[in-house]
Amino acid sequence: MSVTVTGATGRLGRHAVETLLRLGVPASQIVATGRDLDKIKDLADRGVTIRRADFSDADSLAAAFDGTQKLLLVSTTTPSERSENHRRAIDAAQAAGVSHVVYTSTANAESARMILAQAHRETERYLRDSGLPFTILRNGWYLENYTSQLALYQQHGSIAGVAGQGRVNAATIADYAEAAATVLSTDGHLGAVYELGGDEAFTLAELAAQVSDATGQAVVYNNLPADEYTRLLAGAGVPEPLAHVLADSDLGLARGELLADTGDLRRLLGRPTTTPAEAIAAAIAQQHQAS
């Protein structure tokens, strides 16, 4: 079995490679790809093949996927470029004779009205139409979207957003990566579409209460109008197009579009998912180690 992982220089792809190794897939059967190979040189030192793959460069994708049997297609980061990037990757996989493509989509991609869902929906359809055997992993929100902001929450005493009373069941990047590695290393997943999310759903007000409990500092949820939240993000240095997408995603959260309570993630992992409290505690521990 030859498994190729795209985006191994990013968090999800890197975790997927590490999990494949932990699950016993020989390093010689894993290909880790990315644009900057210096970031994954240590994987080469451990016996993993590393190859350059730039989603804007079809030739690099063809070379990266050569000899691949199973491909983990990790969605690219820039929303406006995703559809074309993914089309090039799927075309390259088809030309390389890949026998199974596992694609990381987003929760409720078929029905969600969020801006982020559009490119994923288009990719899913293109993948289906390609005729390639596939599995779709509709990953929900990352807990790290919140835990990475702990210092700011503590600084301002608030979590800002436009999610209202919407509920989200986020999970950790490591949990999603482990699910992907499980699909890549076991049978029975061809044609499956998994809606993935954590076991525990929460509102952002409930998240603020958990942050307060864990840090001993009062943190509240501050629900804002979408345009005001967009300006707040842009003022904090987030590029305006991304700030708009993030605010739109919060509106999707309010509509329930980031809620995936199927239990699929727990079943793939064979264990409970990481809870928000556990993720917050881990983030606090990292803060202490860094200080």
XYZ file of N, CA and C in Angstrom, residues 92-256:
495
model
N -5.015 15.018 -11.390
C -3.707 14.369 -11.262
C -3.845 12.986 -10.646
N -4.735 12.843 -9.682
C -4.957 11.541 -9.057
C -5.529 10.553 -10.066
N -6.427 11.034 -10.887
C -7.026 10.172 -11.910
C -5.963 9.722 -12.915
N -5.122 10.657 -13.349
C -4.067 10.323 -14.307
C -3.044 9.357 -13.718
N -2.822 9.448 -12.398
C -1.849 8.587 -11.728
C -2.415 7.205 -11.398
N -3.721 7.012 -11.624
C -4.323 5.721 -11.329
C -4.536 5.464 -9.852
N -4.744 6.525 -9.090
C -5.002 6.377 -7.653
C -6.280 5.556 -7.457
N -6.244 4.618 -6.512
C -7.385 3.714 -6.330
C -8.352 4.159 -5.243
N -7.995 5.182 -4.458
C -8.885 5.634 -3.381
C -8.477 7.044 -2.982
N -9.400 7.994 -3.130
C -9.159 9.375 -2.705
C -9.997 9.657 -1.463
N -9.347 10.116 -0.413
C -10.025 10.512 0.820
C -9.926 12.035 0.909
N -11.060 12.703 0.852
C -11.085 14.167 0.786
C -11.622 14.774 2.068
N -10.932 15.787 2.593
C -11.386 16.472 3.802
C -12.247 17.663 3.413
N -13.544 17.497 3.577
C -14.536 18.511 3.227
C -14.930 19.277 4.491
N -16.113 19.838 4.502
C -16.602 20.558 5.679
C -17.973 20.031 6.081
N -18.348 20.249 7.307
C -19.607 19.736 7.849
C -20.793 20.202 6.997
N -21.688 19.268 6.731
C -22.943 19.585 6.035
C -22.705 20.304 4.707
N -21.678 19.870 3.988
C -21.268 20.580 2.773
C -22.386 20.673 1.743
N -23.242 19.683 1.688
C -24.281 19.662 0.660
C -25.365 20.705 0.913
N -25.623 21.005 2.185
C -26.745 21.899 2.501
C -26.325 23.237 3.106
N -25.109 23.348 3.624
C -24.689 24.567 4.307
C -24.635 25.748 3.345
N -25.016 26.932 3.834
C -25.023 28.142 3.019
C -23.786 29.008 3.259
N -22.903 28.566 4.127
C -21.680 29.320 4.394
C -20.835 29.455 3.130
N -20.106 30.556 3.042
C -19.171 30.743 1.936
C -18.184 29.583 1.875
N -17.702 29.149 3.038
C -16.707 28.081 3.081
C -17.218 26.779 2.471
N -18.514 26.564 2.501
C -19.060 25.292 2.031
C -19.067 25.191 0.510
N -19.082 26.325 -0.175
C -19.277 26.288 -1.624
C -18.172 25.511 -2.338
N -16.914 25.826 -2.047
C -15.808 25.148 -2.727
C -15.778 23.665 -2.372
N -16.125 23.348 -1.123
C -16.159 21.934 -0.732
C -17.261 21.190 -1.484
N -18.403 21.829 -1.613
C -19.517 21.215 -2.341
C -19.119 20.974 -3.797
N -18.463 21.947 -4.410
C -18.019 21.797 -5.789
C -16.987 20.681 -5.915
N -16.080 20.595 -4.941
C -15.055 19.554 -4.978
C -15.679 18.168 -4.833
N -16.605 18.038 -3.899
C -17.269 16.746 -3.723
C -17.921 16.289 -5.021
N -18.593 17.186 -5.691
C -19.276 16.827 -6.938
C -18.273 16.469 -8.030
N -17.190 17.214 -8.108
C -16.164 16.925 -9.112
C -15.529 15.561 -8.839
N -15.296 15.270 -7.571
C -14.716 13.981 -7.200
C -15.663 12.841 -7.561
N -16.930 12.998 -7.260
C -17.915 11.968 -7.628
C -17.952 11.773 -9.146
N -17.966 12.872 -9.882
C -18.068 12.798 -11.338
C -16.807 12.225 -11.983
N -15.685 12.288 -11.262
C -14.424 11.780 -11.819
C -14.425 10.265 -11.969
N -15.276 9.597 -11.193
C -15.299 8.142 -11.213
C -14.278 7.499 -10.294
N -13.454 8.311 -9.637
C -12.472 7.762 -8.697
C -13.175 7.212 -7.455
N -12.749 6.060 -6.951
C -13.273 5.596 -5.664
C -12.916 6.622 -4.582
N -13.859 6.941 -3.711
C -13.635 8.038 -2.774
C -14.231 7.745 -1.405
N -13.745 8.504 -0.439
C -14.390 8.662 0.868
C -14.350 10.148 1.179
N -15.455 10.681 1.657
C -15.505 12.098 2.009
C -15.598 12.242 3.519
N -14.672 12.994 4.061
C -14.648 13.292 5.498
C -15.090 14.742 5.670
N -16.325 14.921 6.096
C -16.839 16.281 6.301
C -16.470 16.743 7.705
N -15.272 17.288 7.802
C -14.749 17.717 9.100
C -15.478 18.955 9.604
N -15.889 18.910 10.854
C -16.481 20.071 11.486
C -15.417 21.070 11.912
N -15.808 21.990 12.763
C -14.915 23.052 13.238
C -13.815 22.471 14.108
N -12.649 23.122 14.115
C -11.541 22.720 14.973
C -11.695 23.364 16.352
N -11.465 22.598 17.403
C -11.395 23.201 18.737
C -10.248 24.207 18.811
N -9.200 23.966 18.024
C -8.063 24.895 18.014
C -8.447 26.276 17.492
N -9.556 26.379 16.731
C -10.021 27.707 16.319
C -10.288 28.585 17.540
N -10.624 27.941 18.640
C -10.915 28.654 19.885
C -9.738 28.608 20.864
N -9.168 27.435 21.075
C -8.117 27.332 22.091
C -6.869 28.125 21.710
N -6.644 28.340 20.413
C -5.485 29.135 20.002
C -5.658 30.608 20.361
N -6.894 30.996 20.713
C -7.184 32.392 21.046
C -7.302 32.625 22.558
N -6.907 31.657 23.356
C -7.102 31.772 24.814
C -6.482 33.041 25.392
N -5.278 33.362 24.948
C -4.621 34.551 25.496
C -5.435 35.812 25.207
N -6.017 35.894 24.016
C -6.847 37.053 23.674
C -8.135 37.066 24.485
N -8.731 35.893 24.678
C -9.942 35.833 25.493
C -9.659 36.359 26.902
N -8.516 35.956 27.443
C -8.164 36.387 28.795
C -7.825 37.879 28.823
N -7.171 38.342 27.772
C -6.789 39.757 27.711
C -8.014 40.667 27.670
N -9.007 40.267 26.873
C -10.190 41.110 26.686
C -11.354 40.721 27.582
N -11.265 39.553 28.210
C -12.363 39.094 29.061
C -13.599 38.706 28.279
N -13.415 38.417 26.982
C -14.582 38.084 26.173
C -14.185 37.268 24.960
N -15.180 36.530 24.448
C -15.108 35.879 23.145
C -16.102 36.604 22.261
N -15.627 37.167 21.161
C -16.513 37.896 20.249
C -16.939 36.981 19.112
N -18.138 37.222 18.586
C -18.623 36.440 17.454
C -20.008 36.879 17.051
N -20.557 36.165 16.078
C -21.924 36.448 15.627
C -22.736 35.160 15.584
N -22.373 34.218 16.452
C -22.969 32.884 16.425
C -24.261 32.772 17.222
N -24.608 33.803 17.969
C -25.833 33.758 18.756
C -25.871 32.554 19.665
N -26.991 31.830 19.650
C -27.151 30.627 20.462
C -26.904 29.353 19.659
N -26.263 29.505 18.499
C -25.948 28.341 17.681
C -24.996 27.400 18.393
N -25.125 26.130 18.094
C -24.300 25.112 18.736
C -23.357 24.497 17.711
N -22.154 24.208 18.182
C -21.126 23.594 17.354
C -20.504 22.452 18.143
N -20.199 21.358 17.487
C -19.499 20.264 18.180
C -18.125 20.087 17.547
N -17.255 21.016 17.886
C -15.894 21.015 17.351
C -15.089 19.851 17.933
N -14.054 19.468 17.203
C -13.133 18.431 17.661
C -11.714 18.900 17.365
N -10.738 18.208 17.904
C -9.353 18.623 17.694
C -8.851 18.191 16.323
N -7.849 18.884 15.850
C -7.198 18.502 14.597
C -6.690 17.072 14.686
N -6.143 16.715 15.838
C -5.619 15.355 16.010
C -6.719 14.317 15.870
N -7.910 14.606 16.380
C -9.027 13.666 16.241
C -9.409 13.490 14.768
N -9.525 14.589 14.044
C -9.879 14.495 12.625
C -8.785 13.755 11.843
N -7.521 14.028 12.177
C -6.412 13.364 11.488
C -6.405 11.868 11.770
N -6.717 11.496 13.003
C -6.768 10.075 13.337
C -7.883 9.378 12.563
N -9.017 10.056 12.403
C -10.103 9.478 11.610
C -9.652 9.276 10.167
N -8.950 10.244 9.613
C -8.458 10.122 8.243
C -7.477 8.964 8.119
N -6.574 8.858 9.072
C -5.588 7.770 9.037
C -6.264 6.417 9.172
N -7.320 6.351 9.968
C -8.076 5.104 10.109
C -8.713 4.702 8.790
N -9.316 5.663 8.100
C -9.943 5.379 6.805
C -8.896 4.915 5.795
N -7.719 5.533 5.825
C -6.661 5.176 4.887
C -6.066 3.803 5.158
N -6.099 3.363 6.404
C -5.396 2.139 6.789
C -6.311 0.952 7.051
N -7.620 1.129 6.880
C -8.566 0.028 7.079
C -9.525 -0.043 5.899
N -10.236 -1.150 5.796
C -11.169 -1.354 4.691
C -12.594 -0.948 5.089
N -13.464 -0.877 4.085
C -14.889 -0.679 4.345
C -15.374 0.749 4.248
N -14.569 1.637 3.644
C -14.942 3.056 3.637
C -15.235 3.611 2.248
N -15.097 2.792 1.212
C -15.313 3.295 -0.142
C -16.748 3.788 -0.317
N -16.879 4.990 -0.863
C -18.185 5.575 -1.115
C -18.844 6.209 0.089
N -18.203 6.124 1.246
C -18.805 6.658 2.472
C -18.631 8.177 2.548
N -19.625 8.816 3.130
C -19.558 10.244 3.453
C -19.770 10.352 4.955
N -18.739 10.761 5.669
C -18.800 10.843 7.127
C -18.948 12.302 7.565
N -19.965 12.550 8.371
C -20.143 13.873 8.988
C -19.460 13.831 10.353
N -18.371 14.575 10.487
C -17.506 14.424 11.649
C -17.578 15.634 12.583
N -17.754 15.352 13.853
C -17.757 16.385 14.885
C -17.553 15.750 16.237
N -17.286 16.570 17.226
C -17.044 16.074 18.564
C -18.309 15.594 19.249
N -18.129 14.893 20.349
C -19.262 14.349 21.095
C -20.054 15.434 21.814
N -19.396 16.541 22.144
C -20.018 17.568 22.996
C -20.285 18.844 22.199
N -21.549 19.181 22.025
C -21.923 20.423 21.351
C -22.013 21.560 22.368
N -21.702 22.772 21.926
C -21.710 23.912 22.844
C -22.008 25.199 22.094
N -22.542 26.167 22.801
C -22.649 27.527 22.280
C -21.371 28.270 22.653
N -21.149 29.413 22.044
C -19.953 30.177 22.401
C -20.067 30.770 23.798
N -21.284 30.991 24.269
C -21.465 31.427 25.658
C -21.039 30.306 26.613
N -21.387 29.073 26.270
C -20.976 27.939 27.107
C -19.465 27.739 27.039
N -18.877 27.980 25.865
C -17.425 27.904 25.754
C -16.767 28.953 26.647
N -17.313 30.174 26.640
C -16.762 31.231 27.488
C -16.809 30.830 28.952
N -17.889 30.173 29.367
C -18.000 29.711 30.757
C -16.939 28.665 31.065
N -16.656 27.770 30.107
C -15.624 26.755 30.329
C -14.239 27.391 30.418
N -13.999 28.416 29.582
C -12.721 29.124 29.660
C -12.585 29.807 31.016
N -13.665 30.405 31.479
C -13.658 31.062 32.795
C -13.315 30.057 33.894
N -13.967 28.905 33.863
C -13.724 27.886 34.879
C -12.278 27.402 34.851
N -11.740 27.229 33.662
C -10.402 26.655 33.537
C -9.301 27.652 33.879
N -9.530 28.932 33.584
C -8.488 29.933 33.798
C -8.646 30.683 35.115
N -9.836 30.625 35.696
C -10.095 31.397 36.896
C -10.299 32.870 36.612
N -10.465 33.208 35.349
C -10.673 34.598 34.943
C -12.005 34.703 34.217
N -12.787 35.715 34.547
C -14.112 35.867 33.937
C -13.994 36.173 32.450
N -14.626 35.328 31.649
C -14.690 35.516 30.194
C -16.141 35.336 29.785
N -16.668 36.283 29.017
C -18.060 36.223 28.586
C -18.112 36.174 27.065
N -19.250 35.795 26.539
C -19.440 35.813 25.089
C -20.106 37.118 24.692
N -19.525 37.794 23.703
C -20.027 39.073 23.223
C -20.548 38.885 21.796
N -21.870 38.798 21.645
C -22.466 38.590 20.330
C -22.613 39.934 19.613
N -22.054 40.015 18.407
C -22.003 41.269 17.667
C -22.750 41.160 16.346
N -23.138 42.296 15.750
C -23.611 42.278 14.364
C -22.474 41.832 13.446
N -22.820 41.197 12.328
C -21.799 40.623 11.449
C -20.821 41.675 10.928
N -21.319 42.841 10.554
C -20.412 43.852 10.004
C -19.452 44.372 11.068
N -19.945 44.487 12.298
C -19.071 44.951 13.383
C -17.999 43.914 13.691
N -18.385 42.633 13.687
C -17.412 41.573 13.950
C -16.365 41.521 12.832
N -16.797 41.716 11.596
C -15.859 41.738 10.477
C -14.848 42.861 10.652
N -15.326 44.040 11.054
C -14.409 45.174 11.279
C -13.465 44.882 12.437
N -13.971 44.214 13.468
C -13.130 43.867 14.611
C -11.985 42.949 14.183
N -12.304 41.935 13.382
C -11.274 41.004 12.910
C -10.262 41.731 12.016
N -10.766 42.552 11.121
C -9.874 43.288 10.212
C -8.970 44.230 11.001
N -9.528 44.852 12.036
C -8.732 45.744 12.876
C -7.661 45.019 13.658
N -7.878 43.719 13.876
C -6.888 42.908 14.591
C -5.842 42.321 13.647
N -5.935 42.672 12.356
C -4.921 42.233 11.405
C -5.338 41.107 10.485
N -6.579 40.613 10.624
C -7.061 39.573 9.719
C -7.361 40.217 8.364
N -6.836 39.672 7.257
C -7.154 40.242 5.933
C -8.664 40.346 5.743
N -9.109 41.439 5.149
C -10.545 41.699 5.078
C -11.349 40.578 4.424
N -10.869 39.989 3.302
C -11.653 38.883 2.720
C -11.817 37.712 3.688
N -10.757 37.401 4.428
C -10.836 36.306 5.400
C -11.733 36.699 6.568
N -11.659 37.950 7.000
C -12.524 38.414 8.085
C -13.996 38.239 7.699
N -14.317 38.529 6.459
C -15.692 38.363 5.966
C -16.099 36.892 5.987
N -15.192 36.014 5.575
C -15.477 34.572 5.563
C -15.681 34.056 6.988
N -14.858 34.530 7.916
C -14.975 34.070 9.303
C -16.296 34.529 9.924
N -16.684 35.760 9.660
C -17.968 36.244 10.176
C -19.118 35.459 9.559
N -18.999 35.177 8.273
C -20.026 34.387 7.594
C -20.103 32.978 8.182
N -18.963 32.422 8.561
C -18.954 31.088 9.165
C -19.656 31.094 10.518
N -19.480 32.165 11.274
C -20.195 32.285 12.541
C -21.706 32.347 12.313
N -22.127 33.024 11.251
C -23.550 33.045 10.925
C -24.028 31.640 10.565
N -23.173 30.880 9.887
C -23.493 29.486 9.602
C -23.603 28.668 10.870
N -22.716 28.930 11.820
C -22.786 28.262 13.119
C -24.130 28.556 13.780
N -24.559 29.814 13.691
C -25.840 30.207 14.288
C -27.006 29.442 13.659
N -26.864 29.107 12.379
C -27.924 28.364 11.679
C -27.820 26.855 11.880
N -26.780 26.403 12.589
C -26.612 24.975 12.822
C -25.818 24.257 11.753
